Amino acid sequence: MKIFLDSAILSEIEESYASGIVDGVTTNPSLMKKAVEELKRSGENVSLESYIKKILLAAKGTPVSLEVTSTEYGDMVKEGKTLYRKFNVVAKNVVIKIPVNSSLENQGSFDGIKAIRALSRAGIPVNCTLIFTPEQALLAAKAGAKFVSPFAGRIDDALREGESFDKSDYYPAIGKGKHDNGVVSGVDLVAQCVRIFKMHGIKSRVLAASIRNARQLREMALAGADIATVPFYVLKDAIKHAKTAEGMRKFTEDIVPEYAVFGGKK
Ligand code: E4P
């Protein structure tokens, strides 16, 4: 399973790429807002264009998803093409993110699906976002999306509505007895998408998104997701364990002077 970083903060992107374990970056308007606000706070001049170019270069040739902000079919296609033309020349790694349904109301609108189809047919790779059902994933794949992004954490949020919880709290993959139209958890949503794509030989990649903790990252791998996109803090959490730290302290205490000959810690 590939791991993408779900962030638009350049320092996070640079640090995670330096680790050598990150295979791509996903952004969205909320993540861009966070990055722009951080730049403003630090007193820097904000040019989103040059900032995005830095992100594309920091991603070292791996895919970077940039989301459109338009909501009408024609506007989304135009914006997607503009973003692709302007930015893909930088590092040849731009993917255009299109919502599966761009309606601001809870209405059936094919604008997103049509935009995915038009951009994909124009040779522009599309990441279809805001997927909350396996059937949305299926339609996005049929429209030609290269990646489909089921939002695991936000499904869990909906399923535990009314409970008190933190965004990063674990929600069991098997659910807690509730379901959203047959989906019992975010991990289950991803698992159902994976199963359908495998069963029908669908080539689109399942990109598990809205991941809030390290255990969910593990469960996405077990569910067979092609890719999981995770915030920086999840990546950091995934490398931690109290017993690893305890083991390190004990091994460090036990270093005998004879070890020094190998150039290690004294
Ligand atoms: C990724 O592509 C999504 O934009 C992102 O994972 C959403 O995560 P959130 O639900 O934690 O905001």
PDB file of C-alpha atoms and ligand atoms in Angstrom:
ATOM      1  CA  MET A   1       0.000   0.000   0.000  1.00  0.00           C
ATOM      2  CA  LYS A   2       1.265   3.434  -0.890  1.00  0.00           C
ATOM      3  CA  ILE A   3       1.185   6.245   1.641  1.00  0.00           C
ATOM      4  CA  PHE A   4       0.350   9.821   0.662  1.00  0.00           C
ATOM      5  CA  LEU A   5       0.662  12.839   2.926  1.00  0.00           C
ATOM      6  CA  ASP A   6      -2.611  14.699   3.430  1.00  0.00           C
ATOM      7  CA  SER A   7      -1.221  18.184   3.919  1.00  0.00           C
ATOM      8  CA  ALA A   8      -0.437  21.477   2.206  1.00  0.00           C
ATOM      9  CA  ILE A   9       2.131  22.539   4.812  1.00  0.00           C
ATOM     10  CA  LEU A  10       5.456  22.662   2.996  1.00  0.00           C
ATOM     11  CA  SER A  11       7.586  21.903   6.075  1.00  0.00           C
ATOM     12  CA  GLU A  12       5.510  18.758   6.756  1.00  0.00           C
ATOM     13  CA  ILE A  13       5.825  17.677   3.131  1.00  0.00           C
ATOM     14  CA  GLU A  14       9.592  18.228   3.164  1.00  0.00           C
ATOM     15  CA  GLU A  15      10.089  16.387   6.461  1.00  0.00           C
ATOM     16  CA  SER A  16       7.981  13.415   5.436  1.00  0.00           C
ATOM     17  CA  TYR A  17       9.694  13.105   2.034  1.00  0.00           C
ATOM     18  CA  ALA A  18      13.072  13.190   3.776  1.00  0.00           C
ATOM     19  CA  SER A  19      11.969   9.982   5.544  1.00  0.00           C
ATOM     20  CA  GLY A  20      11.686   8.303   2.141  1.00  0.00           C
ATOM     21  CA  ILE A  21       8.363   6.599   2.897  1.00  0.00           C
ATOM     22  CA  VAL A  22       5.876   8.966   1.263  1.00  0.00           C
ATOM     23  CA  ASP A  23       4.526   8.304  -2.242  1.00  0.00           C
ATOM     24  CA  GLY A  24       2.349  11.349  -2.927  1.00  0.00           C
ATOM     25  CA  VAL A  25       0.500  14.351  -1.498  1.00  0.00           C
ATOM     26  CA  THR A  26      -3.180  15.228  -1.287  1.00  0.00           C
ATOM     27  CA  THR A  27      -4.501  18.726  -0.673  1.00  0.00           C
ATOM     28  CA  ASN A  28      -7.944  20.265  -0.469  1.00  0.00           C
ATOM     29  CA  PRO A  29      -9.231  23.835   0.016  1.00  0.00           C
ATOM     30  CA  SER A  30      -9.301  23.433   3.824  1.00  0.00           C
ATOM     31  CA  LEU A  31      -5.680  22.212   3.899  1.00  0.00           C
ATOM     32  CA  MET A  32      -4.670  25.087   1.593  1.00  0.00           C
ATOM     33  CA  LYS A  33      -6.446  27.534   3.938  1.00  0.00           C
ATOM     34  CA  LYS A  34      -4.448  26.152   6.877  1.00  0.00           C
ATOM     35  CA  ALA A  35      -1.186  26.572   4.928  1.00  0.00           C
ATOM     36  CA  VAL A  36      -2.052  30.113   3.798  1.00  0.00           C
ATOM     37  CA  GLU A  37      -3.022  31.117   7.357  1.00  0.00           C
ATOM     38  CA  GLU A  38       0.266  29.715   8.665  1.00  0.00           C
ATOM     39  CA  LEU A  39       2.195  31.716   6.045  1.00  0.00           C
ATOM     40  CA  LYS A  40       0.288  34.883   6.966  1.00  0.00           C
ATOM     41  CA  ARG A  41       0.991  34.310  10.679  1.00  0.00           C
ATOM     42  CA  SER A  42       4.705  34.010   9.986  1.00  0.00           C
ATOM     43  CA  GLY A  43       4.543  37.351   8.161  1.00  0.00           C
ATOM     44  CA  GLU A  44       5.438  35.829   4.791  1.00  0.00           C
ATOM     45  CA  ASN A  45       4.202  37.233   1.514  1.00  0.00           C
ATOM     46  CA  VAL A  46       1.592  34.802   0.260  1.00  0.00           C
ATOM     47  CA  SER A  47       1.767  33.820  -3.393  1.00  0.00           C
ATOM     48  CA  LEU A  48      -0.270  30.638  -3.637  1.00  0.00           C
ATOM     49  CA  GLU A  49       1.148  30.030  -7.110  1.00  0.00           C
ATOM     50  CA  SER A  50       4.758  29.935  -5.988  1.00  0.00           C
ATOM     51  CA  TYR A  51       3.793  28.014  -2.827  1.00  0.00           C
ATOM     52  CA  ILE A  52       2.078  25.289  -4.868  1.00  0.00           C
ATOM     53  CA  LYS A  53       5.143  25.087  -7.105  1.00  0.00           C
ATOM     54  CA  LYS A  54       7.285  24.471  -4.011  1.00  0.00           C
ATOM     55  CA  ILE A  55       4.913  21.680  -2.921  1.00  0.00           C
ATOM     56  CA  LEU A  56       5.123  20.057  -6.369  1.00  0.00           C
ATOM     57  CA  LEU A  57       8.911  20.103  -6.290  1.00  0.00           C
ATOM     58  CA  ALA A  58       9.045  18.843  -2.700  1.00  0.00           C
ATOM     59  CA  ALA A  59       6.956  15.829  -3.768  1.00  0.00           C
ATOM     60  CA  LYS A  60       9.841  14.683  -5.998  1.00  0.00           C
ATOM     61  CA  GLY A  61       7.847  13.505  -8.998  1.00  0.00           C
ATOM     62  CA  THR A  62       5.141  11.696  -6.982  1.00  0.00           C
ATOM     63  CA  PRO A  63       1.459  12.619  -7.490  1.00  0.00           C
ATOM     64  CA  VAL A  64       0.097  15.773  -5.871  1.00  0.00           C
ATOM     65  CA  SER A  65      -3.676  16.283  -5.851  1.00  0.00           C
ATOM     66  CA  LEU A  66      -4.902  19.859  -6.349  1.00  0.00           C
ATOM     67  CA  GLU A  67      -8.629  20.406  -5.885  1.00  0.00           C
ATOM     68  CA  VAL A  68     -10.866  22.605  -8.014  1.00  0.00           C
ATOM     69  CA  THR A  69     -13.042  25.160  -6.242  1.00  0.00           C
ATOM     70  CA  SER A  70     -15.698  25.555  -8.962  1.00  0.00           C
ATOM     71  CA  THR A  71     -18.937  23.610  -8.688  1.00  0.00           C
ATOM     72  CA  GLU A  72     -20.427  23.743 -12.197  1.00  0.00           C
ATOM     73  CA  TYR A  73     -19.400  21.176 -14.826  1.00  0.00           C
ATOM     74  CA  GLY A  74     -17.946  23.628 -17.369  1.00  0.00           C
ATOM     75  CA  ASP A  75     -16.194  25.702 -14.696  1.00  0.00           C
ATOM     76  CA  MET A  76     -14.668  22.621 -13.063  1.00  0.00           C
ATOM     77  CA  VAL A  77     -13.306  21.405 -16.403  1.00  0.00           C
ATOM     78  CA  LYS A  78     -11.928  24.870 -17.179  1.00  0.00           C
ATOM     79  CA  GLU A  79     -10.361  25.235 -13.739  1.00  0.00           C
ATOM     80  CA  GLY A  80      -8.984  21.690 -13.786  1.00  0.00           C
ATOM     81  CA  LYS A  81      -7.366  22.309 -17.175  1.00  0.00           C
ATOM     82  CA  THR A  82      -5.945  25.667 -16.009  1.00  0.00           C
ATOM     83  CA  LEU A  83      -4.481  24.103 -12.863  1.00  0.00           C
ATOM     84  CA  TYR A  84      -3.018  21.249 -14.877  1.00  0.00           C
ATOM     85  CA  ARG A  85      -1.558  23.506 -17.574  1.00  0.00           C
ATOM     86  CA  LYS A  86      -0.066  25.941 -15.079  1.00  0.00           C
ATOM     87  CA  PHE A  87       1.335  23.445 -12.605  1.00  0.00           C
ATOM     88  CA  ASN A  88       2.021  20.146 -14.338  1.00  0.00           C
ATOM     89  CA  VAL A  89       5.000  21.705 -16.155  1.00  0.00           C
ATOM     90  CA  VAL A  90       6.734  22.147 -12.795  1.00  0.00           C
ATOM     91  CA  ALA A  91       7.308  18.497 -11.923  1.00  0.00           C
ATOM     92  CA  LYS A  92       4.894  16.481 -14.089  1.00  0.00           C
ATOM     93  CA  ASN A  93       3.012  15.232 -11.034  1.00  0.00           C
ATOM     94  CA  VAL A  94      -0.322  17.070 -10.893  1.00  0.00           C
ATOM     95  CA  VAL A  95      -3.568  15.205 -10.277  1.00  0.00           C
ATOM     96  CA  ILE A  96      -6.808  17.182 -10.373  1.00  0.00           C
ATOM     97  CA  LYS A  97      -9.243  16.585  -7.530  1.00  0.00           C
ATOM     98  CA  ILE A  98     -12.936  16.679  -8.414  1.00  0.00           C
ATOM     99  CA  PRO A  99     -15.857  16.076  -6.040  1.00  0.00           C
ATOM    100  CA  VAL A 100     -18.042  13.120  -6.982  1.00  0.00           C
ATOM    101  CA  ASN A 101     -21.052  15.419  -6.686  1.00  0.00           C
ATOM    102  CA  SER A 102     -20.383  19.153  -6.622  1.00  0.00           C
ATOM    103  CA  SER A 103     -23.907  20.184  -5.636  1.00  0.00           C
ATOM    104  CA  LEU A 104     -23.943  22.274  -2.457  1.00  0.00           C
ATOM    105  CA  GLU A 105     -27.348  20.810  -1.653  1.00  0.00           C
ATOM    106  CA  ASN A 106     -28.078  17.115  -1.170  1.00  0.00           C
ATOM    107  CA  GLN A 107     -29.098  16.755  -4.810  1.00  0.00           C
ATOM    108  CA  GLY A 108     -28.256  14.292  -7.543  1.00  0.00           C
ATOM    109  CA  SER A 109     -25.981  16.244  -9.872  1.00  0.00           C
ATOM    110  CA  PHE A 110     -23.790  14.720 -12.564  1.00  0.00           C
ATOM    111  CA  ASP A 111     -21.561  17.809 -12.823  1.00  0.00           C
ATOM    112  CA  GLY A 112     -18.714  16.155 -10.891  1.00  0.00           C
ATOM    113  CA  ILE A 113     -19.029  12.893 -12.830  1.00  0.00           C
ATOM    114  CA  LYS A 114     -19.092  14.746 -16.159  1.00  0.00           C
ATOM    115  CA  ALA A 115     -16.059  16.820 -15.165  1.00  0.00           C
ATOM    116  CA  ILE A 116     -14.161  13.645 -14.205  1.00  0.00           C
ATOM    117  CA  ARG A 117     -15.005  12.149 -17.573  1.00  0.00           C
ATOM    118  CA  ALA A 118     -14.013  15.266 -19.549  1.00  0.00           C
ATOM    119  CA  LEU A 119     -10.697  15.734 -17.729  1.00  0.00           C
ATOM    120  CA  SER A 120      -9.819  12.027 -17.850  1.00  0.00           C
ATOM    121  CA  ARG A 121     -10.567  11.950 -21.585  1.00  0.00           C
ATOM    122  CA  ALA A 122      -8.269  14.959 -21.993  1.00  0.00           C
ATOM    123  CA  GLY A 123      -5.486  12.858 -20.432  1.00  0.00           C
ATOM    124  CA  ILE A 124      -5.576  14.646 -17.078  1.00  0.00           C
ATOM    125  CA  PRO A 125      -5.403  12.298 -14.066  1.00  0.00           C
ATOM    126  CA  VAL A 126      -8.308  12.799 -11.669  1.00  0.00           C
ATOM    127  CA  ASN A 127      -8.689  12.040  -7.987  1.00  0.00           C
ATOM    128  CA  CYS A 128     -12.409  11.867  -7.208  1.00  0.00           C
ATOM    129  CA  THR A 129     -13.043  13.218  -3.743  1.00  0.00           C
ATOM    130  CA  LEU A 130     -15.823  13.308  -1.111  1.00  0.00           C
ATOM    131  CA  ILE A 131     -16.817   9.677  -1.614  1.00  0.00           C
ATOM    132  CA  PHE A 132     -19.074   8.287   1.103  1.00  0.00           C
ATOM    133  CA  THR A 133     -20.625   5.238  -0.578  1.00  0.00           C
ATOM    134  CA  PRO A 134     -19.209   2.360  -2.640  1.00  0.00           C
ATOM    135  CA  GLU A 135     -21.681   3.257  -5.387  1.00  0.00           C
ATOM    136  CA  GLN A 136     -20.250   6.788  -5.636  1.00  0.00           C
ATOM    137  CA  ALA A 137     -16.824   5.161  -5.984  1.00  0.00           C
ATOM    138  CA  LEU A 138     -18.153   2.907  -8.739  1.00  0.00           C
ATOM    139  CA  LEU A 139     -19.617   5.836 -10.701  1.00  0.00           C
ATOM    140  CA  ALA A 140     -16.412   7.864 -10.327  1.00  0.00           C
ATOM    141  CA  ALA A 141     -14.385   4.907 -11.590  1.00  0.00           C
ATOM    142  CA  LYS A 142     -16.740   4.468 -14.532  1.00  0.00           C
ATOM    143  CA  ALA A 143     -16.244   8.161 -15.355  1.00  0.00           C
ATOM    144  CA  GLY A 144     -12.505   7.490 -15.591  1.00  0.00           C
ATOM    145  CA  ALA A 145     -11.098   8.686 -12.240  1.00  0.00           C
ATOM    146  CA  LYS A 146      -7.563   7.426 -11.710  1.00  0.00           C
ATOM    147  CA  PHE A 147      -8.018   7.604  -7.923  1.00  0.00           C
ATOM    148  CA  VAL A 148     -11.197   7.455  -5.864  1.00  0.00           C
ATOM    149  CA  SER A 149     -11.082   8.828  -2.331  1.00  0.00           C
ATOM    150  CA  PRO A 150     -13.528   7.340   0.192  1.00  0.00           C
ATOM    151  CA  PHE A 151     -13.592   9.535   3.325  1.00  0.00           C
ATOM    152  CA  ALA A 152     -13.260   7.087   6.202  1.00  0.00           C
ATOM    153  CA  GLY A 153     -12.980   9.437   9.187  1.00  0.00           C
ATOM    154  CA  ARG A 154     -15.957  11.539   8.188  1.00  0.00           C
ATOM    155  CA  ILE A 155     -18.160   8.440   7.877  1.00  0.00           C
ATOM    156  CA  ASP A 156     -17.055   7.472  11.390  1.00  0.00           C
ATOM    157  CA  ASP A 157     -17.932  11.009  12.555  1.00  0.00           C
ATOM    158  CA  ALA A 158     -21.434  10.596  11.125  1.00  0.00           C
ATOM    159  CA  LEU A 159     -21.827   7.171  12.733  1.00  0.00           C
ATOM    160  CA  ARG A 160     -20.875   8.461  16.187  1.00  0.00           C
ATOM    161  CA  GLU A 161     -22.838  11.668  15.993  1.00  0.00           C
ATOM    162  CA  GLY A 162     -24.226  12.554  19.427  1.00  0.00           C
ATOM    163  CA  GLU A 163     -21.291  10.865  21.220  1.00  0.00           C
ATOM    164  CA  SER A 164     -18.468  12.927  22.632  1.00  0.00           C
ATOM    165  CA  PHE A 165     -15.241  12.132  20.788  1.00  0.00           C
ATOM    166  CA  ASP A 166     -12.041  13.673  19.491  1.00  0.00           C
ATOM    167  CA  LYS A 167     -11.395  13.779  15.752  1.00  0.00           C
ATOM    168  CA  SER A 168      -8.436  11.416  16.161  1.00  0.00           C
ATOM    169  CA  ASP A 169     -10.252   8.854  18.368  1.00  0.00           C
ATOM    170  CA  TYR A 170     -10.321   5.318  16.992  1.00  0.00           C
ATOM    171  CA  TYR A 171     -13.644   4.031  15.682  1.00  0.00           C
ATOM    172  CA  PRO A 172     -13.844   0.235  15.314  1.00  0.00           C
ATOM    173  CA  ALA A 173     -13.667  -1.165  11.793  1.00  0.00           C
ATOM    174  CA  ILE A 174     -16.526  -3.532  12.682  1.00  0.00           C
ATOM    175  CA  GLY A 175     -18.625  -0.555  13.789  1.00  0.00           C
ATOM    176  CA  LYS A 176     -20.737  -0.163  16.903  1.00  0.00           C
ATOM    177  CA  GLY A 177     -24.048  -1.507  15.724  1.00  0.00           C
ATOM    178  CA  LYS A 178     -24.974   1.499  13.549  1.00  0.00           C
ATOM    179  CA  HIS A 179     -24.668   1.789   9.795  1.00  0.00           C
ATOM    180  CA  ASP A 180     -24.886   4.419   7.082  1.00  0.00           C
ATOM    181  CA  ASN A 181     -26.825   2.766   4.288  1.00  0.00           C
ATOM    182  CA  GLY A 182     -25.007  -0.534   4.889  1.00  0.00           C
ATOM    183  CA  VAL A 183     -21.603   0.942   5.716  1.00  0.00           C
ATOM    184  CA  VAL A 184     -20.634   0.230   9.334  1.00  0.00           C
ATOM    185  CA  SER A 185     -17.383   2.232   9.519  1.00  0.00           C
ATOM    186  CA  GLY A 186     -14.865   4.187   7.466  1.00  0.00           C
ATOM    187  CA  VAL A 187     -12.697   1.103   7.125  1.00  0.00           C
ATOM    188  CA  ASP A 188     -15.761  -0.855   5.972  1.00  0.00           C
ATOM    189  CA  LEU A 189     -16.455   1.825   3.333  1.00  0.00           C
ATOM    190  CA  VAL A 190     -12.928   1.404   1.961  1.00  0.00           C
ATOM    191  CA  ALA A 191     -13.115  -2.404   2.176  1.00  0.00           C
ATOM    192  CA  GLN A 192     -16.387  -2.431   0.195  1.00  0.00           C
ATOM    193  CA  CYS A 193     -14.865  -0.184  -2.517  1.00  0.00           C
ATOM    194  CA  VAL A 194     -11.808  -2.476  -2.729  1.00  0.00           C
ATOM    195  CA  ARG A 195     -14.018  -5.572  -2.978  1.00  0.00           C
ATOM    196  CA  ILE A 196     -16.164  -4.115  -5.769  1.00  0.00           C
ATOM    197  CA  PHE A 197     -13.147  -2.905  -7.775  1.00  0.00           C
ATOM    198  CA  LYS A 198     -11.429  -6.310  -7.463  1.00  0.00           C
ATOM    199  CA  MET A 199     -14.602  -8.235  -8.337  1.00  0.00           C
ATOM    200  CA  HIS A 200     -15.202  -6.172 -11.486  1.00  0.00           C
ATOM    201  CA  GLY A 201     -11.605  -5.674 -12.576  1.00  0.00           C
ATOM    202  CA  ILE A 202     -11.850  -1.880 -12.158  1.00  0.00           C
ATOM    203  CA  LYS A 203      -8.501  -0.191 -12.643  1.00  0.00           C
ATOM    204  CA  SER A 204      -9.094   2.982 -10.564  1.00  0.00           C
ATOM    205  CA  ARG A 205      -7.037   3.050  -7.387  1.00  0.00           C
ATOM    206  CA  VAL A 206      -8.767   3.159  -3.998  1.00  0.00           C
ATOM    207  CA  LEU A 207      -7.202   6.026  -2.057  1.00  0.00           C
ATOM    208  CA  ALA A 208      -8.379   5.773   1.544  1.00  0.00           C
ATOM    209  CA  ALA A 209      -8.792   9.338   2.843  1.00  0.00           C
ATOM    210  CA  SER A 210      -9.830  11.154   5.992  1.00  0.00           C
ATOM    211  CA  ILE A 211      -7.679   8.883   8.158  1.00  0.00           C
ATOM    212  CA  ARG A 212      -7.417  10.088  11.723  1.00  0.00           C
ATOM    213  CA  ASN A 213      -5.161   7.643  13.588  1.00  0.00           C
ATOM    214  CA  ALA A 214      -2.420   5.053  13.101  1.00  0.00           C
ATOM    215  CA  ARG A 215      -4.671   2.060  13.783  1.00  0.00           C
ATOM    216  CA  GLN A 216      -6.959   3.180  10.972  1.00  0.00           C
ATOM    217  CA  LEU A 217      -3.905   3.364   8.695  1.00  0.00           C
ATOM    218  CA  ARG A 218      -3.148  -0.287   9.557  1.00  0.00           C
ATOM    219  CA  GLU A 219      -6.770  -1.249   8.935  1.00  0.00           C
ATOM    220  CA  MET A 220      -6.717   0.416   5.516  1.00  0.00           C
ATOM    221  CA  ALA A 221      -3.748  -1.779   4.604  1.00  0.00           C
ATOM    222  CA  LEU A 222      -5.653  -4.850   5.844  1.00  0.00           C
ATOM    223  CA  ALA A 223      -8.726  -3.764   3.871  1.00  0.00           C
ATOM    224  CA  GLY A 224      -6.627  -3.784   0.702  1.00  0.00           C
ATOM    225  CA  ALA A 225      -6.594  -0.031  -0.027  1.00  0.00           C
ATOM    226  CA  ASP A 226      -4.138   0.816  -2.809  1.00  0.00           C
ATOM    227  CA  ILE A 227      -3.163   4.036  -1.075  1.00  0.00           C
ATOM    228  CA  ALA A 228      -3.849   5.703   2.269  1.00  0.00           C
ATOM    229  CA  THR A 229      -3.501   9.453   2.610  1.00  0.00           C
ATOM    230  CA  VAL A 230      -2.674  10.534   6.140  1.00  0.00           C
ATOM    231  CA  PRO A 231      -2.076  13.769   8.016  1.00  0.00           C
ATOM    232  CA  PHE A 232       1.454  14.380   9.282  1.00  0.00           C
ATOM    233  CA  TYR A 233       0.506  13.609  12.898  1.00  0.00           C
ATOM    234  CA  VAL A 234      -0.767  10.134  11.889  1.00  0.00           C
ATOM    235  CA  LEU A 235       2.521   9.423  10.136  1.00  0.00           C
ATOM    236  CA  LYS A 236       4.379  10.419  13.326  1.00  0.00           C
ATOM    237  CA  ASP A 237       2.026   8.379  15.533  1.00  0.00           C
ATOM    238  CA  ALA A 238       2.535   5.331  13.315  1.00  0.00           C
ATOM    239  CA  ILE A 239       6.229   5.231  14.174  1.00  0.00           C
ATOM    240  CA  LYS A 240       5.702   5.376  17.960  1.00  0.00           C
ATOM    241  CA  HIS A 241       5.297   2.751  20.650  1.00  0.00           C
ATOM    242  CA  ALA A 242       6.019   3.139  24.379  1.00  0.00           C
ATOM    243  CA  LYS A 243       7.840  -0.221  24.422  1.00  0.00           C
ATOM    244  CA  THR A 244      10.056   0.871  21.507  1.00  0.00           C
ATOM    245  CA  ALA A 245      11.101   3.931  23.530  1.00  0.00           C
ATOM    246  CA  GLU A 246      11.546   1.820  26.680  1.00  0.00           C
ATOM    247  CA  GLY A 247      13.626  -0.705  24.716  1.00  0.00           C
ATOM    248  CA  MET A 248      15.770   2.095  23.323  1.00  0.00           C
ATOM    249  CA  ARG A 249      16.427   3.463  26.817  1.00  0.00           C
ATOM    250  CA  LYS A 250      17.436   0.008  28.114  1.00  0.00           C
ATOM    251  CA  PHE A 251      19.691  -0.774  25.128  1.00  0.00           C
ATOM    252  CA  THR A 252      21.317   2.649  25.469  1.00  0.00           C
ATOM    253  CA  GLU A 253      21.938   2.083  29.197  1.00  0.00           C
ATOM    254  CA  ASP A 254      23.529  -1.266  28.424  1.00  0.00           C
ATOM    255  CA  ILE A 255      26.130  -0.022  25.938  1.00  0.00           C
ATOM    256  CA  VAL A 256      29.532  -1.294  27.018  1.00  0.00           C
ATOM    257  CA  PRO A 257      32.660   0.772  26.161  1.00  0.00           C
ATOM    258  CA  GLU A 258      33.830  -2.023  23.851  1.00  0.00           C
ATOM    259  CA  TYR A 259      31.057  -1.048  21.416  1.00  0.00           C
ATOM    260  CA  ALA A 260      32.842   2.257  20.720  1.00  0.00           C
ATOM    261  CA  VAL A 261      35.184   0.560  18.256  1.00  0.00           C
ATOM    262  CA  PHE A 262      32.325   0.371  15.757  1.00  0.00           C
ATOM    263  CA  GLY A 263      31.719   4.120  15.881  1.00  0.00           C
ATOM    264  CA  GLY A 264      28.477   3.896  17.871  1.00  0.00           C
ATOM    265  CA  LYS A 265      27.204   5.833  20.871  1.00  0.00           C
ATOM    266  CA  LYS A 266      29.667   6.048  23.807  1.00  0.00           C
TER     267      LYS A 266
HETATM  268  C1  E4P B   1      -8.051  13.823   1.293  1.00  0.00           C
HETATM  269  O1  E4P B   1      -7.948  13.793   0.124  1.00  0.00           O
HETATM  270  C2  E4P B   1      -9.120  14.504   2.040  1.00  0.00           C
HETATM  271  O2  E4P B   1      -9.243  15.793   1.585  1.00  0.00           O
HETATM  272  C3  E4P B   1      -8.846  14.439   3.510  1.00  0.00           C
HETATM  273  O3  E4P B   1      -8.317  13.180   3.825  1.00  0.00           O
HETATM  274  C4  E4P B   1      -9.999  14.813   4.417  1.00  0.00           C
HETATM  275  O4  E4P B   1      -9.664  14.535   5.743  1.00  0.00           O
HETATM  276  P1  E4P B   1     -10.494  15.084   6.970  1.00  0.00           P
HETATM  277  O5  E4P B   1     -11.835  14.440   6.958  1.00  0.00           O
HETATM  278  O6  E4P B   1      -9.714  14.679   8.189  1.00  0.00           O
HETATM  279  O7  E4P B   1     -10.584  16.570   6.810  1.00  0.00           O
END
